[in-house]
mmCIF file of C-alpha atoms in Angstrom:
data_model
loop_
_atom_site.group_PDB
_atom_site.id
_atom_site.type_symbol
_atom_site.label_atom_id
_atom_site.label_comp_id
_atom_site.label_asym_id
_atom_site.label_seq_id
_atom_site.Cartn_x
_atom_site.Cartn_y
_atom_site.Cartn_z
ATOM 1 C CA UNK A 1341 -41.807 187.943 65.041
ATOM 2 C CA UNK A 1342 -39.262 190.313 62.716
ATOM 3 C CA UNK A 1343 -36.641 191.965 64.894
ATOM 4 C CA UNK A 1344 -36.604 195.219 65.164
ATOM 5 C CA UNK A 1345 -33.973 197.122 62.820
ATOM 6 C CA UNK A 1346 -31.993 200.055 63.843
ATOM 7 C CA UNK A 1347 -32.197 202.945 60.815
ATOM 8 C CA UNK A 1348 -29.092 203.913 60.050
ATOM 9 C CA UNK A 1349 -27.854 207.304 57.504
ATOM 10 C CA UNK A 1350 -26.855 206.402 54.182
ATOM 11 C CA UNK A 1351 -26.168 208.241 51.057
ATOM 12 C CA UNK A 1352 -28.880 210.437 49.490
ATOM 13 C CA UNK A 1353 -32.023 208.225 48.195
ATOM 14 C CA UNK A 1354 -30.192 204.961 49.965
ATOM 15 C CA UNK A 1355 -31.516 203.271 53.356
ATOM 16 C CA UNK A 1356 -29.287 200.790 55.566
ATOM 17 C CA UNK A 1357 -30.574 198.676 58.278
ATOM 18 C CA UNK A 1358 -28.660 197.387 61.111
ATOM 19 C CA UNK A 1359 -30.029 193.844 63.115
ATOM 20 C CA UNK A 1360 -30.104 194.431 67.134
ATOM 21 C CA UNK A 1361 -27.696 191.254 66.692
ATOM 22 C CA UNK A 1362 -25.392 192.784 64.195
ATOM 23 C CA UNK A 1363 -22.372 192.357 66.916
ATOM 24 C CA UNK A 1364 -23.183 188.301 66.800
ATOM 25 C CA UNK A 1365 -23.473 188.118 62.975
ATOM 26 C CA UNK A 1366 -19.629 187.639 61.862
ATOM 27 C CA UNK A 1367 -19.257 187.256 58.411
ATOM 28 C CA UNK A 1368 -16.040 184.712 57.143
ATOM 29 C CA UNK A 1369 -14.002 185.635 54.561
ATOM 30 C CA UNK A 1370 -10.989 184.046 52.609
ATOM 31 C CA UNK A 1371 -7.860 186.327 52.169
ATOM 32 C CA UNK A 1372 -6.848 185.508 48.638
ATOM 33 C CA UNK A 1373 -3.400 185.714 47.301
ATOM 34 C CA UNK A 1374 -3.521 189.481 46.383
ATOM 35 C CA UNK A 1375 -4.642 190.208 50.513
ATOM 36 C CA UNK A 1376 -8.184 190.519 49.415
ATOM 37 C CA UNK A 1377 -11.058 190.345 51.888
ATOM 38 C CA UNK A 1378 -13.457 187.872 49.606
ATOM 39 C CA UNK A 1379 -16.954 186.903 51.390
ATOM 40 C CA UNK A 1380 -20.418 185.883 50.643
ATOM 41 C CA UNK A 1381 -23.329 188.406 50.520
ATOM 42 C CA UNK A 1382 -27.017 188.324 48.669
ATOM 43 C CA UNK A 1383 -28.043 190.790 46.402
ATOM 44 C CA UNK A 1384 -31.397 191.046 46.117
ATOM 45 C CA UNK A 1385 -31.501 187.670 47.373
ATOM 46 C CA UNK A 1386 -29.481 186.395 45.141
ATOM 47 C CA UNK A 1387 -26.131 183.833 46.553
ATOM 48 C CA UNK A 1388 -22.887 186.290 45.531
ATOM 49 C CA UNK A 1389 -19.163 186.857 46.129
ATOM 50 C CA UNK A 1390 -17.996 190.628 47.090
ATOM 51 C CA UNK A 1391 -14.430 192.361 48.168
ATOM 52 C CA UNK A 1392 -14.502 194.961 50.786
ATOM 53 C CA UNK A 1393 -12.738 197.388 48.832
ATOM 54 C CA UNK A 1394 -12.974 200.900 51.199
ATOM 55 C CA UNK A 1395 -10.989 202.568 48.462
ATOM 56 C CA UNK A 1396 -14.294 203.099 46.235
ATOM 57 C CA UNK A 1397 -16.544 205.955 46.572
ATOM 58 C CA UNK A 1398 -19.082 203.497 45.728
ATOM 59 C CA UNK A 1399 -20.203 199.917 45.594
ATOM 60 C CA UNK A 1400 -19.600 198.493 42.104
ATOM 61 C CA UNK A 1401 -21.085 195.473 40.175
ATOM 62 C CA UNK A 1402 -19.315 193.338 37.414
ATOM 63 C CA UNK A 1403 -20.860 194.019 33.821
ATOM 64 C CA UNK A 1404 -20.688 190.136 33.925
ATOM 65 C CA UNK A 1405 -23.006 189.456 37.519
ATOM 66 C CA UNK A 1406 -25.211 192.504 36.651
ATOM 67 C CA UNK A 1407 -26.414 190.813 33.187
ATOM 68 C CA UNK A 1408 -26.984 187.715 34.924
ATOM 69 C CA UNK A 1409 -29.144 189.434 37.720
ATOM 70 C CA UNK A 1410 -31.050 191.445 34.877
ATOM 71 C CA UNK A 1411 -29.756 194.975 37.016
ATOM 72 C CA UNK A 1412 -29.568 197.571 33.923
ATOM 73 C CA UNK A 1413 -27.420 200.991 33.606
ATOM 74 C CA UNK A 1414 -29.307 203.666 33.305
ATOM 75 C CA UNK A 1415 -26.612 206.445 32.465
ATOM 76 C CA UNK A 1416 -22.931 205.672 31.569
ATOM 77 C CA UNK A 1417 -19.868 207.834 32.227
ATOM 78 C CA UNK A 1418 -15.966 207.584 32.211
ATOM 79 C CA UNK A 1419 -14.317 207.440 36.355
ATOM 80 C CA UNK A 1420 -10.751 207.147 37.924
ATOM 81 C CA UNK A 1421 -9.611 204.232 39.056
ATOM 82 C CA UNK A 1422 -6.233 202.301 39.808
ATOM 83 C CA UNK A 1423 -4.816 201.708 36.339
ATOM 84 C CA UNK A 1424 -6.600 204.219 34.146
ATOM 85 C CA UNK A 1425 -10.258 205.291 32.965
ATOM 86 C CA UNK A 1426 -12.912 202.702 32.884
ATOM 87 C CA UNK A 1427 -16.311 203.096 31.767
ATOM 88 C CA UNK A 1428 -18.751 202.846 34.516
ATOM 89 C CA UNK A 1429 -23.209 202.170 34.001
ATOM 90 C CA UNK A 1430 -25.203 203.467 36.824
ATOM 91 C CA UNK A 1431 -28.039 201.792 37.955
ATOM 92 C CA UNK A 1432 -30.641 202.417 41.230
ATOM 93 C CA UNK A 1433 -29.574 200.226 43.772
ATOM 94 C CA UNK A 1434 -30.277 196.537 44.537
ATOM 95 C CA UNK A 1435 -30.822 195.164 48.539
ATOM 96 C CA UNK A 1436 -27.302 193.957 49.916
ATOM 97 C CA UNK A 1437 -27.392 191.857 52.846
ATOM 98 C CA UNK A 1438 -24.016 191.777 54.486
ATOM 99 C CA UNK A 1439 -24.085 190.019 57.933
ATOM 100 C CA UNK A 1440 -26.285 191.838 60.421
ATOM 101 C CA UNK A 1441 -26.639 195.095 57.529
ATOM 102 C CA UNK A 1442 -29.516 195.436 55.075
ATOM 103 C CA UNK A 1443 -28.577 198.603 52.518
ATOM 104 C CA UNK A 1444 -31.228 199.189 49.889
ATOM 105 C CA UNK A 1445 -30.892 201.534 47.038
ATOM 106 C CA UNK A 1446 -29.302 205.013 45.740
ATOM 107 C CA UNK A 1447 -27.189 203.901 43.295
ATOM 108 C CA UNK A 1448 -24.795 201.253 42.407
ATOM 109 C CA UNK A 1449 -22.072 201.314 39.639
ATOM 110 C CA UNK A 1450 -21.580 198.449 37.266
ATOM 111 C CA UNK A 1451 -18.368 198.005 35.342
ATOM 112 C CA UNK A 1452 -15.996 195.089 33.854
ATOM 113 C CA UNK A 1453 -13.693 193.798 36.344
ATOM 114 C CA UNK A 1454 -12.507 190.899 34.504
ATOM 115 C CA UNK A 1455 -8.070 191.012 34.527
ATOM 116 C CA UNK A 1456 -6.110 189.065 32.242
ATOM 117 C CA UNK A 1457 -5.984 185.335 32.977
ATOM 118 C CA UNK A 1458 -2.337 185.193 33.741
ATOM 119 C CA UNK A 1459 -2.395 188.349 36.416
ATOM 120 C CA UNK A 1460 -4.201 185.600 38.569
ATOM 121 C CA UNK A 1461 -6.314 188.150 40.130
ATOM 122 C CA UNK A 1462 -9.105 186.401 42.248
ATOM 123 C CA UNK A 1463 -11.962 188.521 41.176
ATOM 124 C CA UNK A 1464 -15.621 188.694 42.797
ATOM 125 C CA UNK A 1465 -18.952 189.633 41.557
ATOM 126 C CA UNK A 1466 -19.013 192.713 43.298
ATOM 127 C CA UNK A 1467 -16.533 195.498 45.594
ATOM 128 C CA UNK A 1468 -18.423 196.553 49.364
ATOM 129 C CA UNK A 1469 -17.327 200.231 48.481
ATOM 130 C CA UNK A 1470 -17.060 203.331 51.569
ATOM 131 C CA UNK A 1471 -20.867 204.531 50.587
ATOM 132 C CA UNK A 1472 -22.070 201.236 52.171
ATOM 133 C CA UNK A 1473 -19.741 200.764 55.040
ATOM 134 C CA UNK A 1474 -19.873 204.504 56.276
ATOM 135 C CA UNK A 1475 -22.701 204.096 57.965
ATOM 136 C CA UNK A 1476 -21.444 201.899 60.835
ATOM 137 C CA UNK A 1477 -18.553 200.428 62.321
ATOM 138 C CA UNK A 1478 -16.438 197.808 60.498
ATOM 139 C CA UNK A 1479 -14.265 195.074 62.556
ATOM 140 C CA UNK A 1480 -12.398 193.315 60.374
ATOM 141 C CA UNK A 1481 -10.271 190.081 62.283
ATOM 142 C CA UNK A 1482 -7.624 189.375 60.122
ATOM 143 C CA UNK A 1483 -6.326 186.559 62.309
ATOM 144 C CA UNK A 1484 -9.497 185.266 62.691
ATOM 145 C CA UNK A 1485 -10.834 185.720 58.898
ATOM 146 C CA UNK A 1486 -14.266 187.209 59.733
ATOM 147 C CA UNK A 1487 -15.719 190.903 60.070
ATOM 148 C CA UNK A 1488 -18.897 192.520 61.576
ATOM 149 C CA UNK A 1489 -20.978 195.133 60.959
ATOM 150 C CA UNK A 1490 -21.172 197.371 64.361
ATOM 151 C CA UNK A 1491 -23.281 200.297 65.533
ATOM 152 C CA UNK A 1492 -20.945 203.278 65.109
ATOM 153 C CA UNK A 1493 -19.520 204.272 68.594
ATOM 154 C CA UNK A 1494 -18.906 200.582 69.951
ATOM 155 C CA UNK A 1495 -15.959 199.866 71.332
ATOM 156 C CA UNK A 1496 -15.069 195.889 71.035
ATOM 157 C CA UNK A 1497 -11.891 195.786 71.596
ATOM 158 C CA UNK A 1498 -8.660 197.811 73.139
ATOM 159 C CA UNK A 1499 -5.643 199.258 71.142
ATOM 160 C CA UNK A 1500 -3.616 202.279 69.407
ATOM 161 C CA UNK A 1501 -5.975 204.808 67.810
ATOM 162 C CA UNK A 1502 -5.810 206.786 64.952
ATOM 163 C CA UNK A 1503 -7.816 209.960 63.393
ATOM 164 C CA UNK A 1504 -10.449 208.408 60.455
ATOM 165 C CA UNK A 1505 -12.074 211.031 58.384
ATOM 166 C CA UNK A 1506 -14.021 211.592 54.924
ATOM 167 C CA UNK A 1507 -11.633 212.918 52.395
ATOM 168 C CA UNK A 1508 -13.053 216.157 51.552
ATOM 169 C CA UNK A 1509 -16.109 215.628 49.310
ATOM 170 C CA UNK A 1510 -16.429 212.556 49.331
ATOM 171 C CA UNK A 1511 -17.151 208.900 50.961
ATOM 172 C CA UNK A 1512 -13.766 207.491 51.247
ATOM 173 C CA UNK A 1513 -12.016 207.401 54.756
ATOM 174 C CA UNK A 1514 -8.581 208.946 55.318
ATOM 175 C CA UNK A 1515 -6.018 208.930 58.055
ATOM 176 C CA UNK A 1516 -2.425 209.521 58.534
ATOM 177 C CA UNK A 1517 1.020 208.077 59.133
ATOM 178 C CA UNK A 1518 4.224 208.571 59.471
ATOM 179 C CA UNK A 1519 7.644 207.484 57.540
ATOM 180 C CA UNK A 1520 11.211 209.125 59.180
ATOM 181 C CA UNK A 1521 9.230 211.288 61.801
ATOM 182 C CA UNK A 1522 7.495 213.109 58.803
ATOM 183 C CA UNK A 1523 3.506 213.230 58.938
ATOM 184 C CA UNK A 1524 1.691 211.896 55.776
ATOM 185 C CA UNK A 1525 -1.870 213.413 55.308
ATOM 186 C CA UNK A 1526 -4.237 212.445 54.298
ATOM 187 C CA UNK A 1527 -3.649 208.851 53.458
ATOM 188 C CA UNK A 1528 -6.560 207.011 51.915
ATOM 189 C CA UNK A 1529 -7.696 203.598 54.235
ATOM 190 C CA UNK A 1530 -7.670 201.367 50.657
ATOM 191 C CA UNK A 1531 -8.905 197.175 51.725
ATOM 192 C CA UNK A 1532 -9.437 196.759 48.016
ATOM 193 C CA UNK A 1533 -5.490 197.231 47.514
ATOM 194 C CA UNK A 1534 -3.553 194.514 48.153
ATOM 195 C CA UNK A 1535 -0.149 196.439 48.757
ATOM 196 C CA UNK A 1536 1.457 197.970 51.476
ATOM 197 C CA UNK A 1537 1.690 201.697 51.122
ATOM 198 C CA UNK A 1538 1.734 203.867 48.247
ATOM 199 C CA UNK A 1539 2.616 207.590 48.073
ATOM 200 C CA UNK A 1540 2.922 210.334 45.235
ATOM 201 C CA UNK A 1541 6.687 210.866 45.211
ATOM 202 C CA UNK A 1542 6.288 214.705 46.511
ATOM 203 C CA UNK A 1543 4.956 213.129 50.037
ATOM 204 C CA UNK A 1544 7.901 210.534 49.316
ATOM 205 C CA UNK A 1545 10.241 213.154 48.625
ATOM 206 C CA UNK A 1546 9.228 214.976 51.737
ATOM 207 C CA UNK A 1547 9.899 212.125 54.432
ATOM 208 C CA UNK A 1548 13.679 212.343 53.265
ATOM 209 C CA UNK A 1549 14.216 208.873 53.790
ATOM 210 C CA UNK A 1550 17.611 207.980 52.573
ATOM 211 C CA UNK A 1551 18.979 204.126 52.385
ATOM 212 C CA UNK A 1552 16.483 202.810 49.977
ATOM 213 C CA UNK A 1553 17.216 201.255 46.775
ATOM 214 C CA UNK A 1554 14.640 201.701 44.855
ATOM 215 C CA UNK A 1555 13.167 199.355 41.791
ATOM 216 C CA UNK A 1556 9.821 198.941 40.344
ATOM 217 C CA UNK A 1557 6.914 196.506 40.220
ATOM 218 C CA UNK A 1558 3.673 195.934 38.861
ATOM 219 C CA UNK A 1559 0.397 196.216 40.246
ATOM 220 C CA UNK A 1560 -3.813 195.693 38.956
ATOM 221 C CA UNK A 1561 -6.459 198.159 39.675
ATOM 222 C CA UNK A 1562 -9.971 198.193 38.243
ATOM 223 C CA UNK A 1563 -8.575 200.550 35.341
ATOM 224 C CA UNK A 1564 -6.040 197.826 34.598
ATOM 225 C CA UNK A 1565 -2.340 197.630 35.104
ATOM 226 C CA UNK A 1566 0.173 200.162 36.456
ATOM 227 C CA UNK A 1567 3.809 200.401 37.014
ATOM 228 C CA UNK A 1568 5.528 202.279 39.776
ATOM 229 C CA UNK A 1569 8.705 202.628 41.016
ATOM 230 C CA UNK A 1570 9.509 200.516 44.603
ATOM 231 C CA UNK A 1571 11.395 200.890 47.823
ATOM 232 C CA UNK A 1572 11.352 198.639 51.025
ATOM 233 C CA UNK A 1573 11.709 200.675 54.291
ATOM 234 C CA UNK A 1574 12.240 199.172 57.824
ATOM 235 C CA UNK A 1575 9.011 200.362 59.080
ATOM 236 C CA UNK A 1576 6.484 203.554 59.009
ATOM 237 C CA UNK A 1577 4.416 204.670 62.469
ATOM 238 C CA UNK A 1578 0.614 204.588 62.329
ATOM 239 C CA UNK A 1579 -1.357 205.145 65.782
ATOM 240 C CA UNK A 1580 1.961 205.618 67.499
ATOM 241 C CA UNK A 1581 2.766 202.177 66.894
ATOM 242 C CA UNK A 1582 5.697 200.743 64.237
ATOM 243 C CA UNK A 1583 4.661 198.736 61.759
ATOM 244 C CA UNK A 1584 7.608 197.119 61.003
ATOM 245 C CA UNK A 1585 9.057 196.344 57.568
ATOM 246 C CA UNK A 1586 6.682 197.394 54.215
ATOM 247 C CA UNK A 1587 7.222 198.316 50.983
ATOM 248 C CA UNK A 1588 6.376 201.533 50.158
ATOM 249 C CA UNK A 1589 5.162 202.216 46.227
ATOM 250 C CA UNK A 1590 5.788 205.868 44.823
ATOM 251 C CA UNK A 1591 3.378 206.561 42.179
ATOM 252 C CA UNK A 1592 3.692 209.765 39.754
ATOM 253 C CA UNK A 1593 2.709 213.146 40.845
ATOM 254 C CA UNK A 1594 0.076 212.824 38.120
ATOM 255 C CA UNK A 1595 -1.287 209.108 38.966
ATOM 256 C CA UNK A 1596 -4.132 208.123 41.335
ATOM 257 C CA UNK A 1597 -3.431 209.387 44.432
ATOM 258 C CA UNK A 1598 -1.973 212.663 43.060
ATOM 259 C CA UNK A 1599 -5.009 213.546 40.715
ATOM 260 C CA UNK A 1600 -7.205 212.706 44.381
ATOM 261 C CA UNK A 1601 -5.782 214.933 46.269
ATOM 262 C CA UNK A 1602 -4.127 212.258 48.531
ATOM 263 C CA UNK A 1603 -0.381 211.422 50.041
ATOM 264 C CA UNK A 1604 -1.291 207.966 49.307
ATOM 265 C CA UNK A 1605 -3.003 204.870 50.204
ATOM 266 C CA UNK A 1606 -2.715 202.145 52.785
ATOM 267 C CA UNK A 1607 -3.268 198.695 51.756
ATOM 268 C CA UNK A 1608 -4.283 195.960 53.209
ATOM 269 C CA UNK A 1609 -0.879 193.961 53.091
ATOM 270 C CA UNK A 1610 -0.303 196.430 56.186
ATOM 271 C CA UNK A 1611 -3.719 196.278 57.812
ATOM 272 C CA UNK A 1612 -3.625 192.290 57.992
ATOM 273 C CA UNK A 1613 -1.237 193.114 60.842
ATOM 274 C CA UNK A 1614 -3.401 194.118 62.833
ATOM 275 C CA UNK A 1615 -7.193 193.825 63.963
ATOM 276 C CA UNK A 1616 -9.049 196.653 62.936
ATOM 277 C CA UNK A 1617 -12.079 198.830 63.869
ATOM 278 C CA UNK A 1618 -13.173 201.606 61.419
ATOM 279 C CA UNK A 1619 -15.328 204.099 62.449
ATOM 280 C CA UNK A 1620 -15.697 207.325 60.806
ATOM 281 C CA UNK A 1621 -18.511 208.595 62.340
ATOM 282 C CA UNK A 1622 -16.926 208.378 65.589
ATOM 283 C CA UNK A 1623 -14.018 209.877 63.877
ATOM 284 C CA UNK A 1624 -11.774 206.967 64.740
ATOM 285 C CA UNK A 1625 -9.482 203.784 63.610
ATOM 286 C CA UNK A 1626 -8.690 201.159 66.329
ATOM 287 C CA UNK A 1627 -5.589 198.525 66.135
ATOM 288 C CA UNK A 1628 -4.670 195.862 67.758
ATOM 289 C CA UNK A 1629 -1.570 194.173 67.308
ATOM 290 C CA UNK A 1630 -2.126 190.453 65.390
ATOM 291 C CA UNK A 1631 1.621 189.912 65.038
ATOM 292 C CA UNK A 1632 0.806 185.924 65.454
ATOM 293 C CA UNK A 1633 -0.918 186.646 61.604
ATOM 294 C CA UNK A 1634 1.987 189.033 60.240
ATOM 295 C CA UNK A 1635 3.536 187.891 57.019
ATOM 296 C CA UNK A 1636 6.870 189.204 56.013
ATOM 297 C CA UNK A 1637 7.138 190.886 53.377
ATOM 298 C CA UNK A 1638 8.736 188.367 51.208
ATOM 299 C CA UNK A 1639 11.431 190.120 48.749
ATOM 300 C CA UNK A 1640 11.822 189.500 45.121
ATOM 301 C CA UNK A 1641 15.299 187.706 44.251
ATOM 302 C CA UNK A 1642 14.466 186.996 40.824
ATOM 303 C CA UNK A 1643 13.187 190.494 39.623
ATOM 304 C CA UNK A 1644 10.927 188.626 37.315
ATOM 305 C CA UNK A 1645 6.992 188.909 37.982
ATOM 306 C CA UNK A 1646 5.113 186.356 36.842
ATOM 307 C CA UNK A 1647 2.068 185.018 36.059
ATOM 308 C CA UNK A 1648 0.406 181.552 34.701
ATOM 309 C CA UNK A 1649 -0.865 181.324 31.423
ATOM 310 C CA UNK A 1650 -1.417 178.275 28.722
ATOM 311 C CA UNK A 1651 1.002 175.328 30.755
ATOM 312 C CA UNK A 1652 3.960 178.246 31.299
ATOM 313 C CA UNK A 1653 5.208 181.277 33.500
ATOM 314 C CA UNK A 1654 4.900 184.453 32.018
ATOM 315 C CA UNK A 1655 6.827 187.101 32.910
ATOM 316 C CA UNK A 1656 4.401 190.566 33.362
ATOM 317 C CA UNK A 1657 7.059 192.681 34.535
ATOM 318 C CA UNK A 1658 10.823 192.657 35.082
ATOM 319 C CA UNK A 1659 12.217 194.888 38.074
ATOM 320 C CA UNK A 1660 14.730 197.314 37.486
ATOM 321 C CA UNK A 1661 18.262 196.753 38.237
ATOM 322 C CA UNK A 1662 17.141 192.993 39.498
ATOM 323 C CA UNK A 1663 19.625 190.062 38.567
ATOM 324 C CA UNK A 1664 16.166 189.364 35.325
ATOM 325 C CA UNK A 1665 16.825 193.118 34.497
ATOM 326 C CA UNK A 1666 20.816 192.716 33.751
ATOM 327 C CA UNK A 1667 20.190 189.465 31.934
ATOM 328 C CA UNK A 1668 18.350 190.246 29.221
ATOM 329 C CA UNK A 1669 15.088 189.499 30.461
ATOM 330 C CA UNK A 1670 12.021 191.248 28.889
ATOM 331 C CA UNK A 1671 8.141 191.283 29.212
ATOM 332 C CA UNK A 1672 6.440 188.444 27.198
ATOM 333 C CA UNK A 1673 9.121 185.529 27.960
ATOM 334 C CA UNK A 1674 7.705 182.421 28.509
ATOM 335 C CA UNK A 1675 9.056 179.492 30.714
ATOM 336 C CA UNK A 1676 7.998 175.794 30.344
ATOM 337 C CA UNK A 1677 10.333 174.278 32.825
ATOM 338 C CA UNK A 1678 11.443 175.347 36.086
ATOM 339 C CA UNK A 1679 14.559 173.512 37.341
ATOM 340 C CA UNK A 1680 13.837 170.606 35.301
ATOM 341 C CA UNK A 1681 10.306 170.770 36.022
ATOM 342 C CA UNK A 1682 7.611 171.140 33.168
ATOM 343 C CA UNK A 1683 4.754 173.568 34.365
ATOM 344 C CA UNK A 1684 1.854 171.816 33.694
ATOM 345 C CA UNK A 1685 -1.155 173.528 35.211
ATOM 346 C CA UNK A 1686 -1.777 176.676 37.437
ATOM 347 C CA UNK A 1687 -1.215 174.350 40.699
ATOM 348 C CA UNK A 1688 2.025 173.556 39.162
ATOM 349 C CA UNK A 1689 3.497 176.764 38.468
ATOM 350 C CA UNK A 1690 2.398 178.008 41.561
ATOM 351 C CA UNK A 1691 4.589 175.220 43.493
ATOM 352 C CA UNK A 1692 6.947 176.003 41.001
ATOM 353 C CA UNK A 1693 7.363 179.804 41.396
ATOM 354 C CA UNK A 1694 8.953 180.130 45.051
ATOM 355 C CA UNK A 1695 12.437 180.400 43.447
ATOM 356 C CA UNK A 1696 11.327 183.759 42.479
ATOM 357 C CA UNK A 1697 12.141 184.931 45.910
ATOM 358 C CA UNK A 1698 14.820 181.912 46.780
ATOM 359 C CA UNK A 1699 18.109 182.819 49.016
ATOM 360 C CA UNK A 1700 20.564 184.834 46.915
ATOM 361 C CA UNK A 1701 23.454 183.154 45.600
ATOM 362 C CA UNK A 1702 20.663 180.250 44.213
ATOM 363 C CA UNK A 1703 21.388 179.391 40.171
ATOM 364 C CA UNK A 1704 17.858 178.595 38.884
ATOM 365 C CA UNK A 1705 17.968 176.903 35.559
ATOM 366 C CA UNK A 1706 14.805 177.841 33.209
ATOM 367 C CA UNK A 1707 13.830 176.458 29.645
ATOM 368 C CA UNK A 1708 11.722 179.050 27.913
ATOM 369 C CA UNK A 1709 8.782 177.816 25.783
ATOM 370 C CA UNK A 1710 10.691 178.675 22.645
ATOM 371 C CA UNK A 1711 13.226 176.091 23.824
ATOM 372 C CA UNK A 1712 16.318 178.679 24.997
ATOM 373 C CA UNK A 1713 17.909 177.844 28.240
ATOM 374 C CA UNK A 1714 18.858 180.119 30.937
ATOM 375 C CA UNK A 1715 20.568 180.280 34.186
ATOM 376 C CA UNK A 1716 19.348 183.048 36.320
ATOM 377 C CA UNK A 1717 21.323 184.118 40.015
ATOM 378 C CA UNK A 1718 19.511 185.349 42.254
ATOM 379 C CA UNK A 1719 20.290 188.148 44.580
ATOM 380 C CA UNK A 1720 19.362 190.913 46.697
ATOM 381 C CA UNK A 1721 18.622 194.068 45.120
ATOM 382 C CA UNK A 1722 16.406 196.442 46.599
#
């Protein structure tokens, strides 16, 4: 015999199902190297890889996966995402199976997703956006790698709560926090960003924090890359409780979370330090302390950001005022050999990299591709 299925609300023309044993049906996921919650799903019963990515008004295909799976736009428009424009299909929606939840059509958005090869961005075939999870309760166990689907109103485990809301108009969940004593509101919940927090520099402006030196960094969204400026701060308050050290990103008045209507985002670099429950119907975000599973925030010596590409290190982005910065480094430099080391393959330069962020006062000799030598010292700067 079938069990029976609880009927959930979903978006307009969309149905989602929830198994009387949704509590038992964990789902596993890998956190990949940009703190990305990567799992298996099926869309219409097809095997496939998805990020929960709570930052999306709605659930989004790869161009690539969709042509494979024969799932066709049928209108096309221009949206706002991390990064820039992108071109987004629309097409009705397929059946998602995600643990002990069933969602079957409305509408699902298709668009490219590819990055370039040496941003090593794991990618999947598809981001879980907020117009699939709003209908329940999400647990996510960051120490434990696995989430569940939950009736909204349960209750599984104890800890500091925090207000969860719609932003105004629209699917996405917001909350709040605070940097300095000063309230920031309303502050998207964003799983699909790997980074700590980011904030328009108004709300920045407004928490008066003084003591940061301030640099800037690179980052991926789905509209491609962005730059913004940097700062790390000893801690921010969310539920009452301190989060401890983060970096906090301060984007243009004019970029994402300015042109949303939004003090800014909260990745999931700072939710991995805790367990969470998100709720919005019930109005609510639960955490629980998982400081066993907290990972420092490891700080940039180097000022060079880096990625692999064709047996070398590229450099993406070069920090300001960083050691790399006041040595003439600039975008596009290649390195072959790290410390006497050739780079050789991905695996390679990935063992080879951690002098990026090595104890200050460390001279790191590098041959660029081109054959140049260069000693680099690294120190704190931000």
């Amino acid at each position: 015999m079938l069990p029976l299925l609880l009927a959930l609300a979903s978006p307009a023309g969309a149905t989602a199902t929830l198994a009387p044993d949704a509590e038992a049906r964990w789902v596993p996921f890998e956190l990949t190297p940009n703190n990305h919650v990567r799992f298996s799903l099926t869309i219409d019963g097809k095997p496939a890889t998805a990020i929960l990515d709570t930052g999306m008004t709605d659930t989004m295909l790869s161009d690539r996966f969709a042509a494979i799976a024969g799932i066709r736009p049928r209108q096309r428009q221009r949206g706002t995402a991390i990064g820039g424009q992108v071109a987004i299909g629309w097409a009705a929606g397929p059946t998602l199976v995600i643990g002990g939840l069933t969602h079957s059509g409305g509408r699902i958005g298709i668009a490219p997703m590819e990055t370039p090869p040496e941003a090593n961005v794991v990618t999947a075939d598809m981001l879980i956006g907020a117009d699939v999870l709003s209908c329940c309760a999400l647990d996510i166990d960051y120490p434990g790698r696995r989430f569940r689907i939950l009736a909204s109103g349960r209750m599984p485990f104890t800890g500091f709560t925090a207000p969860l809301a719609h932003a105004r108009g629209r699917s996405v969940w917001v909350t709040e926090l605070a940097i300095a004593g000063t309230r920031l509101r309303p502050m998207l919940i964003d799983t699909g960003d790997g980074t700590w927090v980011s904030l328009t520099r108004p709300a920045w402006l407004s928490t008066g924090y003084r003591g940061a030196q301030i640099t800037t960094t690179l980052g991926y969204g789905l509209g491609g890359p962005s730059i913004t400026e940097a700062a790390v701060i000893p801690n921010a308050t969310i539920a009452g409780t301190d989060t401890g050290e983060i970096e906090v990103r301060i984007e243009d008045a004019n970029g994402y979370s300015g042109r949303a209507g939004l003090a800014g985002r909260i990745g999931s670099a700072l939710l991995m330090r805790f367990r969470v429950l998100f709720d919005v119907r019930a109005g609510r975000m639960v955490l629980q302390s998982a400081a066993s599973d907290a990972a420092p925030y490891i700080r940039s010596t180097s000022g060079l950001l880096m990625g692999y590409a064709e047996r070398s290190l590229r450099v993406l982005h070069v920090m300001r005022g960083s050691p790399a910065a006041e040595t003439g480094w600039r975008e596009g430099d290649a390195i072959c050999v790290a410390n006497g080391t050739p780079i050789t393959d991905a695996a390679s330069a990935q063992a080879l990299s951690g002098w990026t962020a090595g104890p200050p006062g460390t001279a790191v000799r590098l041959t660029l591709c081109d054959g140049t030598e260069r000693t680099l010292t690294l120190r704190r700067f931000y």
